[in-house]
């Protein structure tokens, strides 16, 4: 008997499957079996499963006709020998110590259910998803009170950020509902929580959840079955709180649960804004839309230890990328504006531009270090990895951060403000597209923002 049974349902997942199975095989915890359920895949998924079954005796393949993910999980649960059950989806993957962290917590607190933070992956970047911040042992009532705060949160709804004690599933004959194609995980969790007594939450992310357009159930299915789904959800949700004596004092809040679930279009709840880049071996590129490119910022920031003002753009334009320096488009007013504000001749060469800024204690960089972008369009920027602005802030005594235009300001607030802990002041864009602002008007507005700081 293994301590943990890791269950992986698989259907036409060959693009991502090796990443998933390798993360399972390379777990630091070894006392586990890994059950792969091939749900009638028509691509090369079964061959990949057999490949890993030959590599590692802990892998066991169940090959069956296509009956859906719930039936796949039910068959794996029935076949599992582990004391605890862990789940993994075939397009996701685990941190190397995921199972070890789960087991350590389960044994330390003699837990029926362990829940963890996780990472939400959006193409080449990921952010941390979290909810319960309390450490130690939680009762059923305490756990249910946390869940009541945001029942639509994936943190509570999915299987894969949890470790379940299998004896509770067996004793109460719990199973996934094969008639549902959406929220079936949450219904299973509600049933399990009703019979579990001991819980703990881990504030360490151990799972990479990849958000993919093709991975969700169709809108048509949701519309056709919405009434049935809402009935199932509300009935089970209400019964849980009735069983632990929390229903009467929270009746309105509990019955409003269906509305909160209906409006959930993604991973709800607390999400760190600090986006990190995936390791190269973990990133599997999707096809970009026509006209888009995945680009890296290729030139260095301008700054030194005497810099006092930091000016940030969004991401270099096509012309700037060709020139390999900031604001390379001849119609961009940035360098003419700086020359006016600093009462200097308009610089021509890159070295002249750097020298002018540094002599007046001005640093220059962009908010975005890497992104998908269509041409030079700020509005098209997607899948952002922000620049590490602390590289400048830790080296210089920056007293004022300015964003050049609305796009740069928006990107700064989304991706950098939490990291730096400092607000930025928005100035109108020097781009030629900002025709409303003449050079004279730009000078007047920027001068008001910079004020005396420009001569520090």
CSV table of C-alpha atoms in Angstrom, one decimal:
chain,number,residue,atom,x,y,z
A,1,UNK,CA,0.0,0.0,0.0
A,2,UNK,CA,1.3,3.5,-0.9
A,3,UNK,CA,0.8,6.5,1.3
A,4,UNK,CA,-0.4,8.6,-1.6
A,5,UNK,CA,-2.3,7.9,-4.8
A,6,UNK,CA,-1.8,10.6,-7.4
A,7,UNK,CA,-4.7,10.5,-9.9
A,8,UNK,CA,-4.3,12.0,-13.4
A,9,UNK,CA,-7.2,11.9,-15.8
A,10,UNK,CA,-6.1,12.3,-19.4
A,11,UNK,CA,-7.9,13.1,-22.7
A,12,UNK,CA,-6.0,14.2,-25.8
A,13,UNK,CA,-3.3,15.9,-23.8
A,14,UNK,CA,-0.2,15.0,-25.7
A,15,UNK,CA,1.0,18.6,-26.1
A,16,UNK,CA,1.4,19.1,-22.4
A,17,UNK,CA,1.4,15.5,-21.0
A,18,UNK,CA,5.1,14.9,-20.7
A,19,UNK,CA,5.5,18.1,-18.7
A,20,UNK,CA,2.7,16.9,-16.4
A,21,UNK,CA,4.0,13.3,-16.0
A,22,UNK,CA,7.6,14.4,-15.5
A,23,UNK,CA,6.6,16.6,-12.6
A,24,UNK,CA,4.8,13.6,-11.0
A,25,UNK,CA,7.8,11.3,-11.6
A,26,UNK,CA,10.3,13.8,-10.1
A,27,UNK,CA,8.4,14.3,-6.8
A,28,UNK,CA,10.8,14.4,-3.8
A,29,UNK,CA,8.2,12.2,-2.0
A,30,UNK,CA,8.5,8.6,-3.2
A,31,UNK,CA,5.9,6.5,-1.3
A,32,UNK,CA,3.2,7.0,-3.9
A,33,UNK,CA,1.5,5.4,-6.9
A,34,UNK,CA,0.6,7.4,-9.9
A,35,UNK,CA,-2.6,6.4,-11.7
A,36,UNK,CA,-3.0,7.6,-15.3
A,37,UNK,CA,-6.6,7.2,-16.6
A,38,UNK,CA,-6.6,7.5,-20.4
A,39,UNK,CA,-10.2,8.5,-21.2
A,40,UNK,CA,-10.3,7.3,-24.8
A,41,UNK,CA,-7.7,9.7,-26.2
A,42,UNK,CA,-7.5,9.9,-30.0
A,43,UNK,CA,-4.0,11.5,-30.1
A,44,UNK,CA,-0.7,10.1,-28.8
A,45,UNK,CA,-1.6,10.4,-25.1
A,46,UNK,CA,-1.9,6.7,-24.4
A,47,UNK,CA,1.6,6.0,-26.0
A,48,UNK,CA,3.0,8.7,-23.7
A,49,UNK,CA,1.3,7.1,-20.7
A,50,UNK,CA,2.8,3.7,-21.6
A,51,UNK,CA,6.2,5.3,-21.9
A,52,UNK,CA,6.1,6.6,-18.4
A,53,UNK,CA,4.7,3.3,-17.1
A,54,UNK,CA,7.8,1.6,-18.4
A,55,UNK,CA,10.1,4.2,-17.0
A,56,UNK,CA,8.8,4.1,-13.4
A,57,UNK,CA,7.0,1.2,-11.6
A,58,UNK,CA,4.9,3.7,-9.6
A,59,UNK,CA,2.9,4.6,-12.8
A,60,UNK,CA,-0.2,2.5,-13.5
A,61,UNK,CA,-2.3,3.1,-16.7
A,62,UNK,CA,-6.0,2.6,-16.9
A,63,UNK,CA,-7.1,2.7,-20.5
A,64,UNK,CA,-10.9,3.0,-21.1
A,65,UNK,CA,-13.4,4.4,-23.5
A,66,UNK,CA,-14.3,8.1,-23.4
A,67,UNK,CA,-16.8,8.6,-20.6
A,68,UNK,CA,-15.7,11.9,-19.2
A,69,UNK,CA,-13.4,13.2,-16.5
A,70,UNK,CA,-15.7,12.5,-13.6
A,71,UNK,CA,-16.0,8.8,-14.5
A,72,UNK,CA,-12.2,8.7,-15.0
A,73,UNK,CA,-11.6,10.0,-11.5
A,74,UNK,CA,-14.2,7.7,-10.0
A,75,UNK,CA,-12.5,4.6,-11.6
A,76,UNK,CA,-9.1,5.8,-10.3
A,77,UNK,CA,-10.5,6.4,-6.8
A,78,UNK,CA,-11.9,2.8,-6.8
A,79,UNK,CA,-8.5,1.4,-8.0
A,80,UNK,CA,-6.4,3.6,-5.6
A,81,UNK,CA,-4.4,1.9,-2.8
A,82,UNK,CA,-3.2,5.1,-1.1
A,83,UNK,CA,-4.2,6.4,2.3
A,84,UNK,CA,-4.4,9.9,0.8
A,85,UNK,CA,-5.6,11.0,-2.7
A,86,UNK,CA,-4.0,13.7,-4.7
A,87,UNK,CA,-5.2,15.0,-8.1
A,88,UNK,CA,-3.4,16.5,-11.1
A,89,UNK,CA,-4.9,17.6,-14.4
A,90,UNK,CA,-3.0,16.6,-17.5
A,91,UNK,CA,-2.2,20.1,-18.8
A,92,UNK,CA,-0.9,21.3,-15.4
A,93,UNK,CA,2.1,20.3,-13.3
A,94,UNK,CA,3.5,20.2,-9.8
A,95,UNK,CA,6.4,21.7,-8.0
A,96,UNK,CA,9.0,19.0,-7.1
A,97,UNK,CA,8.1,19.1,-3.4
A,98,UNK,CA,4.3,19.2,-3.8
A,99,UNK,CA,3.4,15.8,-2.5
A,100,UNK,CA,6.0,16.0,0.2
A,101,UNK,CA,4.5,19.3,1.5
A,102,UNK,CA,1.0,17.8,1.4
A,103,UNK,CA,2.0,14.7,3.3
A,104,UNK,CA,4.1,16.6,5.9
A,105,UNK,CA,1.1,18.8,6.8
A,106,UNK,CA,-1.4,15.9,6.7
A,107,UNK,CA,0.7,13.8,9.2
A,108,UNK,CA,1.7,16.8,11.4
A,109,UNK,CA,-1.9,17.7,12.0
A,110,UNK,CA,-3.5,14.3,11.4
A,111,UNK,CA,-5.6,16.0,8.7
A,112,UNK,CA,-8.5,14.8,6.6
A,113,UNK,CA,-8.0,17.6,4.1
A,114,UNK,CA,-5.0,19.7,3.2
A,115,UNK,CA,-5.4,22.8,1.0
A,116,UNK,CA,-2.6,24.8,-0.6
A,117,UNK,CA,-1.9,28.0,-2.6
A,118,UNK,CA,-1.2,27.5,-6.3
A,119,UNK,CA,0.1,29.3,-9.4
A,120,UNK,CA,-2.1,30.5,-12.2
A,121,UNK,CA,-0.2,30.2,-15.5
A,122,UNK,CA,-1.0,32.5,-18.4
A,123,UNK,CA,1.1,31.5,-21.3
A,124,UNK,CA,4.8,32.3,-20.3
A,125,UNK,CA,4.0,33.9,-16.9
A,126,UNK,CA,2.4,32.9,-13.6
A,127,UNK,CA,1.0,34.6,-10.6
A,128,UNK,CA,0.3,33.2,-7.1
A,129,UNK,CA,-3.2,32.4,-6.0
A,130,UNK,CA,-4.0,32.4,-2.3
A,131,UNK,CA,-6.8,32.6,0.2
A,132,UNK,CA,-6.5,31.1,3.8
A,133,UNK,CA,-3.6,32.8,5.6
A,134,UNK,CA,-4.2,31.1,9.0
A,135,UNK,CA,-1.7,28.4,9.9
A,136,UNK,CA,-2.2,25.3,11.9
A,137,UNK,CA,-5.2,23.0,12.5
A,138,UNK,CA,-8.7,24.2,11.4
A,139,UNK,CA,-12.0,22.7,12.4
A,140,UNK,CA,-14.7,22.1,9.8
A,141,UNK,CA,-16.5,25.2,11.1
A,142,UNK,CA,-13.5,27.4,10.7
A,143,UNK,CA,-12.8,26.0,7.2
A,144,UNK,CA,-16.4,26.6,6.2
A,145,UNK,CA,-16.4,30.1,7.5
A,146,UNK,CA,-13.4,30.9,5.3
A,147,UNK,CA,-15.1,29.3,2.3
A,148,UNK,CA,-18.2,31.4,2.9
A,149,UNK,CA,-16.1,34.5,2.2
A,150,UNK,CA,-15.7,33.6,-1.4
A,151,UNK,CA,-17.3,30.3,-2.5
A,152,UNK,CA,-16.7,31.0,-6.2
A,153,UNK,CA,-13.0,30.9,-5.6
A,154,UNK,CA,-11.2,28.1,-7.5
A,155,UNK,CA,-9.1,27.7,-4.3
A,156,UNK,CA,-12.1,25.9,-2.8
A,157,UNK,CA,-13.8,24.6,-5.9
A,158,UNK,CA,-11.1,22.4,-7.5
A,159,UNK,CA,-9.6,19.1,-6.5
A,160,UNK,CA,-6.0,19.6,-7.5
A,161,UNK,CA,-4.8,22.0,-4.7
A,162,UNK,CA,-6.0,19.5,-2.0
A,163,UNK,CA,-5.0,16.2,-0.4
A,164,UNK,CA,-7.9,14.0,0.7
A,165,UNK,CA,-8.0,11.2,3.2
A,166,UNK,CA,-9.3,8.2,1.3
A,167,UNK,CA,-11.1,6.5,4.2
A,168,UNK,CA,-13.6,9.3,4.4
A,169,UNK,CA,-14.4,8.9,0.7
A,170,UNK,CA,-14.8,5.1,1.1
A,171,UNK,CA,-16.8,5.3,4.3
A,172,UNK,CA,-19.4,7.8,2.9
A,173,UNK,CA,-19.4,6.4,-0.7
A,174,UNK,CA,-18.4,9.8,-2.2
A,175,UNK,CA,-17.9,10.1,-5.9
A,176,UNK,CA,-17.8,12.6,-8.8
A,177,UNK,CA,-21.1,13.2,-10.5
A,178,UNK,CA,-20.6,11.9,-14.1
A,179,UNK,CA,-23.8,13.8,-15.3
A,180,UNK,CA,-22.1,17.2,-14.7
A,181,UNK,CA,-19.5,18.7,-16.9
A,182,UNK,CA,-18.9,21.8,-14.8
A,183,UNK,CA,-18.4,22.4,-11.0
A,184,UNK,CA,-18.4,18.7,-10.4
A,185,UNK,CA,-15.2,19.2,-8.4
A,186,UNK,CA,-16.8,21.6,-6.1
A,187,UNK,CA,-19.8,19.3,-5.5
A,188,UNK,CA,-17.4,16.6,-4.5
A,189,UNK,CA,-15.5,18.9,-2.2
A,190,UNK,CA,-18.7,20.0,-0.5
A,191,UNK,CA,-19.6,16.4,0.2
A,192,UNK,CA,-16.1,15.6,1.5
A,193,UNK,CA,-16.0,18.7,3.8
A,194,UNK,CA,-19.3,17.7,5.3
A,195,UNK,CA,-17.7,14.5,6.8
A,196,UNK,CA,-14.2,15.7,7.4
A,197,UNK,CA,-13.1,17.0,10.8
A,198,UNK,CA,-9.6,18.3,10.6
A,199,UNK,CA,-8.2,20.7,8.0
A,200,UNK,CA,-5.1,22.7,7.4
A,201,UNK,CA,-4.0,25.3,4.9
A,202,UNK,CA,-0.5,25.7,3.4
A,203,UNK,CA,0.7,29.1,2.3
A,204,UNK,CA,3.1,27.6,-0.2
A,205,UNK,CA,2.1,27.2,-3.9
A,206,UNK,CA,2.7,23.7,-5.0
A,207,UNK,CA,0.6,23.5,-8.3
A,208,UNK,CA,0.8,25.2,-11.7
A,209,UNK,CA,-2.7,25.6,-13.1
A,210,UNK,CA,-2.7,26.5,-16.8
A,211,UNK,CA,-5.6,28.6,-17.9
A,212,UNK,CA,-6.4,27.5,-21.5
A,213,UNK,CA,-9.4,28.6,-23.7
A,214,UNK,CA,-10.0,25.1,-24.9
A,215,UNK,CA,-10.0,23.6,-21.4
A,216,UNK,CA,-13.4,24.8,-20.2
A,217,UNK,CA,-16.8,23.3,-20.8
A,218,UNK,CA,-18.7,24.9,-23.7
A,219,UNK,CA,-21.0,27.9,-23.0
A,220,UNK,CA,-23.8,25.9,-24.7
A,221,UNK,CA,-23.6,23.1,-22.1
A,222,UNK,CA,-23.7,25.7,-19.3
A,223,UNK,CA,-26.7,27.4,-20.7
A,224,UNK,CA,-28.6,24.2,-21.3
A,225,UNK,CA,-27.9,22.8,-17.8
A,226,UNK,CA,-27.7,26.0,-15.8
A,227,UNK,CA,-30.9,25.3,-13.7
A,228,UNK,CA,-29.9,21.8,-12.9
A,229,UNK,CA,-26.4,23.0,-12.0
A,230,UNK,CA,-27.6,25.8,-9.7
A,231,UNK,CA,-30.0,23.4,-8.0
A,232,UNK,CA,-27.2,20.9,-7.3
A,233,UNK,CA,-24.8,23.5,-6.1
A,234,UNK,CA,-27.2,25.4,-3.8
A,235,UNK,CA,-28.7,22.2,-2.3
A,236,UNK,CA,-25.3,20.8,-1.5
A,237,UNK,CA,-23.9,24.1,-0.3
A,238,UNK,CA,-26.9,24.8,1.9
A,239,UNK,CA,-26.8,21.3,3.4
A,240,UNK,CA,-23.2,21.7,4.4
A,241,UNK,CA,-23.8,24.8,6.4
A,242,UNK,CA,-27.0,23.3,7.9
A,243,UNK,CA,-25.0,20.2,9.0
A,244,UNK,CA,-22.6,22.4,11.0
A,245,UNK,CA,-25.1,24.8,12.4
A,246,UNK,CA,-24.0,27.9,10.4
A,247,UNK,CA,-27.0,28.2,8.2
A,248,UNK,CA,-29.6,30.2,10.1
A,249,UNK,CA,-27.3,33.1,11.0
A,250,UNK,CA,-25.9,33.2,7.5
A,251,UNK,CA,-29.0,32.3,5.4
A,252,UNK,CA,-28.9,35.3,3.1
A,253,UNK,CA,-25.2,35.1,2.5
A,254,UNK,CA,-25.4,31.3,1.8
A,255,UNK,CA,-28.3,31.6,-0.6
A,256,UNK,CA,-26.5,34.3,-2.5
A,257,UNK,CA,-23.8,31.8,-3.3
A,258,UNK,CA,-25.4,30.8,-6.6
A,259,UNK,CA,-25.1,34.4,-7.9
A,260,UNK,CA,-21.5,34.6,-6.9
A,261,UNK,CA,-20.7,31.4,-8.7
A,262,UNK,CA,-22.6,32.4,-11.8
A,263,UNK,CA,-20.5,35.5,-12.3
A,264,UNK,CA,-17.2,33.7,-11.8
A,265,UNK,CA,-15.4,33.8,-15.1
A,266,UNK,CA,-12.0,32.7,-13.9
A,267,UNK,CA,-9.9,32.3,-10.8
A,268,UNK,CA,-11.5,34.5,-8.2
A,269,UNK,CA,-10.2,35.7,-4.9
A,270,UNK,CA,-6.8,37.1,-3.8
A,271,UNK,CA,-4.2,37.0,-6.6
A,272,UNK,CA,-0.8,38.4,-6.3
A,273,UNK,CA,0.0,41.0,-9.0
A,274,UNK,CA,3.6,40.0,-9.1
A,275,UNK,CA,3.9,38.1,-12.3
A,276,UNK,CA,6.9,35.8,-12.8
A,277,UNK,CA,8.4,34.2,-15.8
A,278,UNK,CA,8.1,30.4,-16.2
A,279,UNK,CA,11.3,28.4,-16.5
A,280,UNK,CA,12.1,27.8,-20.2
A,281,UNK,CA,11.6,24.0,-19.9
A,282,UNK,CA,8.1,24.5,-18.5
A,283,UNK,CA,6.9,26.9,-21.1
A,284,UNK,CA,5.0,25.4,-24.0
A,285,UNK,CA,4.2,28.1,-26.5
A,286,UNK,CA,0.7,28.5,-27.9
A,287,UNK,CA,0.2,29.8,-31.4
A,288,UNK,CA,0.1,33.6,-31.2
A,289,UNK,CA,-2.8,35.5,-33.0
A,290,UNK,CA,-1.9,36.9,-36.5
A,291,UNK,CA,0.4,39.9,-36.4
A,292,UNK,CA,1.6,39.3,-32.8
A,293,UNK,CA,5.1,38.6,-31.7
A,294,UNK,CA,6.6,37.5,-28.4
A,295,UNK,CA,9.3,40.1,-27.7
A,296,UNK,CA,11.9,40.8,-25.0
A,297,UNK,CA,13.2,44.3,-24.1
A,298,UNK,CA,16.6,44.3,-25.7
A,299,UNK,CA,18.4,47.4,-24.3
A,300,UNK,CA,19.5,48.5,-20.9
A,301,UNK,CA,17.9,51.1,-18.6
A,302,UNK,CA,19.6,54.5,-18.3
A,303,UNK,CA,20.5,55.4,-14.7
A,304,UNK,CA,23.3,55.8,-12.2
A,305,UNK,CA,23.6,56.3,-8.5
A,306,UNK,CA,22.8,60.0,-8.8
A,307,UNK,CA,19.5,59.5,-10.5
A,308,UNK,CA,16.6,61.2,-8.8
A,309,UNK,CA,13.7,61.0,-11.3
A,310,UNK,CA,12.6,57.8,-13.1
A,311,UNK,CA,10.7,58.1,-16.4
A,312,UNK,CA,8.9,54.9,-17.6
A,313,UNK,CA,7.5,54.1,-21.0
A,314,UNK,CA,5.4,51.0,-21.8
A,315,UNK,CA,7.4,48.9,-24.3
A,316,UNK,CA,9.7,50.0,-27.2
A,317,UNK,CA,8.0,50.7,-30.5
A,318,UNK,CA,9.1,49.0,-33.7
A,319,UNK,CA,11.3,51.9,-34.6
A,320,UNK,CA,12.8,52.0,-31.1
A,321,UNK,CA,13.6,48.3,-31.3
A,322,UNK,CA,15.3,49.0,-34.7
A,323,UNK,CA,17.3,51.9,-33.2
A,324,UNK,CA,18.0,49.8,-30.1
A,325,UNK,CA,17.2,52.8,-27.9
A,326,UNK,CA,14.2,54.6,-26.3
A,327,UNK,CA,11.8,56.8,-28.4
A,328,UNK,CA,13.5,56.1,-31.7
A,329,UNK,CA,10.5,57.2,-33.8
A,330,UNK,CA,11.4,60.5,-35.4
A,331,UNK,CA,8.0,61.9,-34.7
A,332,UNK,CA,8.0,61.0,-31.0
A,333,UNK,CA,8.4,64.3,-29.0
A,334,UNK,CA,10.3,62.8,-26.0
A,335,UNK,CA,13.8,64.0,-26.8
A,336,UNK,CA,12.6,67.4,-27.9
A,337,UNK,CA,10.6,67.7,-24.7
A,338,UNK,CA,13.5,66.7,-22.5
A,339,UNK,CA,15.7,69.2,-24.3
A,340,UNK,CA,13.2,72.0,-23.6
A,341,UNK,CA,12.7,71.0,-20.0
A,342,UNK,CA,16.5,70.7,-19.4
A,343,UNK,CA,17.4,73.8,-21.5
A,344,UNK,CA,19.8,71.7,-23.6
A,345,UNK,CA,20.3,71.2,-27.4
A,346,UNK,CA,18.2,68.3,-28.8
A,347,UNK,CA,20.5,65.3,-28.6
A,348,UNK,CA,21.0,63.2,-31.7
A,349,UNK,CA,23.1,60.2,-30.8
A,350,UNK,CA,22.4,57.6,-28.2
A,351,UNK,CA,25.4,58.7,-26.2
A,352,UNK,CA,24.2,62.3,-26.3
A,353,UNK,CA,20.8,61.2,-25.1
A,354,UNK,CA,22.2,59.2,-22.2
A,355,UNK,CA,24.6,62.0,-21.2
A,356,UNK,CA,21.8,64.6,-21.1
A,357,UNK,CA,19.6,62.5,-18.9
A,358,UNK,CA,22.3,61.5,-16.5
A,359,UNK,CA,23.7,65.0,-16.1
A,360,UNK,CA,20.3,66.0,-14.8
A,361,UNK,CA,19.8,63.0,-12.6
A,362,UNK,CA,17.1,61.4,-14.8
A,363,UNK,CA,16.7,57.6,-15.2
A,364,UNK,CA,14.9,56.1,-18.1
A,365,UNK,CA,13.3,52.6,-18.6
A,366,UNK,CA,10.1,50.9,-19.6
A,367,UNK,CA,7.5,49.0,-17.5
A,368,UNK,CA,7.4,45.9,-19.6
A,369,UNK,CA,10.4,43.5,-20.0
A,370,UNK,CA,8.6,40.9,-22.1
A,371,UNK,CA,5.2,40.6,-23.8
A,372,UNK,CA,3.1,39.6,-26.7
A,373,UNK,CA,2.6,42.7,-28.9
A,374,UNK,CA,1.2,43.6,-32.3
A,375,UNK,CA,3.6,46.1,-33.9
A,376,UNK,CA,3.9,49.2,-31.7
A,377,UNK,CA,0.4,49.1,-30.3
A,378,UNK,CA,0.4,49.6,-26.5
A,379,UNK,CA,-3.3,48.5,-26.5
A,380,UNK,CA,-2.3,45.1,-27.9
A,381,UNK,CA,0.2,44.3,-25.1
A,382,UNK,CA,-0.6,40.9,-23.5
A,383,UNK,CA,1.1,38.3,-21.3
A,384,UNK,CA,3.3,40.8,-19.5
A,385,UNK,CA,6.5,40.2,-17.6
A,386,UNK,CA,7.3,43.5,-15.9
A,387,UNK,CA,10.8,45.0,-15.6
A,388,UNK,CA,12.5,44.6,-12.2
A,389,UNK,CA,12.4,48.3,-11.3
A,390,UNK,CA,14.0,47.6,-8.0
A,391,UNK,CA,17.2,47.3,-9.9
A,392,UNK,CA,17.1,51.1,-10.2
A,393,UNK,CA,15.3,51.9,-7.0
A,394,UNK,CA,17.8,50.0,-4.9
A,395,UNK,CA,20.7,51.6,-6.6
A,396,UNK,CA,19.5,55.2,-6.8
A,397,UNK,CA,17.7,57.7,-4.6
A,398,UNK,CA,14.7,58.0,-6.9
A,399,UNK,CA,12.3,60.6,-5.5
A,400,UNK,CA,9.8,60.8,-8.4
A,401,UNK,CA,8.5,58.1,-10.8
A,402,UNK,CA,6.8,59.4,-13.9
A,403,UNK,CA,4.9,57.3,-16.5
A,404,UNK,CA,4.9,58.5,-20.1
A,405,UNK,CA,1.3,58.2,-21.1
A,406,UNK,CA,-1.8,56.4,-19.9
A,407,UNK,CA,-0.8,52.9,-21.2
A,408,UNK,CA,2.5,53.0,-19.3
A,409,UNK,CA,0.7,54.2,-16.2
A,410,UNK,CA,-1.9,51.5,-16.4
A,411,UNK,CA,0.8,48.8,-16.8
A,412,UNK,CA,2.8,50.2,-13.9
A,413,UNK,CA,-0.2,50.1,-11.6
A,414,UNK,CA,-1.1,46.5,-12.6
A,415,UNK,CA,2.4,45.0,-12.6
A,416,UNK,CA,4.9,47.2,-10.7
A,417,UNK,CA,3.2,49.3,-8.0
A,418,UNK,CA,2.9,46.3,-5.6
A,419,UNK,CA,6.5,45.4,-6.3
A,420,UNK,CA,7.9,48.9,-5.7
A,421,UNK,CA,5.5,50.0,-3.1
A,422,UNK,CA,5.5,53.5,-4.7
A,423,UNK,CA,3.0,55.4,-6.8
A,424,UNK,CA,3.8,56.9,-10.2
A,425,UNK,CA,2.7,60.2,-11.6
A,426,UNK,CA,1.0,60.0,-15.1
A,427,UNK,CA,2.2,62.5,-17.7
A,428,UNK,CA,0.7,62.8,-21.2
A,429,UNK,CA,2.3,60.6,-23.8
A,430,UNK,CA,4.9,62.1,-26.1
A,431,UNK,CA,3.8,59.7,-28.8
A,432,UNK,CA,2.8,61.2,-32.1
A,433,UNK,CA,-0.5,59.4,-31.7
A,434,UNK,CA,-1.3,61.8,-28.8
A,435,UNK,CA,-2.1,64.6,-31.2
A,436,UNK,CA,-4.2,66.5,-28.7
A,437,UNK,CA,-1.0,67.6,-27.0
A,438,UNK,CA,1.3,69.9,-28.9
A,439,UNK,CA,4.9,70.1,-27.9
A,440,UNK,CA,4.1,73.4,-26.1
A,441,UNK,CA,1.3,71.8,-24.2
A,442,UNK,CA,3.4,68.7,-23.3
A,443,UNK,CA,6.2,71.0,-22.0
A,444,UNK,CA,3.8,72.9,-19.8
A,445,UNK,CA,2.2,69.8,-18.4
A,446,UNK,CA,5.4,67.9,-17.8
A,447,UNK,CA,7.0,70.9,-16.2
A,448,UNK,CA,4.2,71.1,-13.6
A,449,UNK,CA,4.8,67.5,-12.7
A,450,UNK,CA,8.5,67.6,-12.5
A,451,UNK,CA,8.8,71.0,-10.9
A,452,UNK,CA,12.0,71.7,-9.0
A,453,UNK,CA,12.9,68.0,-8.9
A,454,UNK,CA,14.3,68.2,-12.4
A,455,UNK,CA,17.2,70.3,-11.2
A,456,UNK,CA,18.2,68.1,-8.3
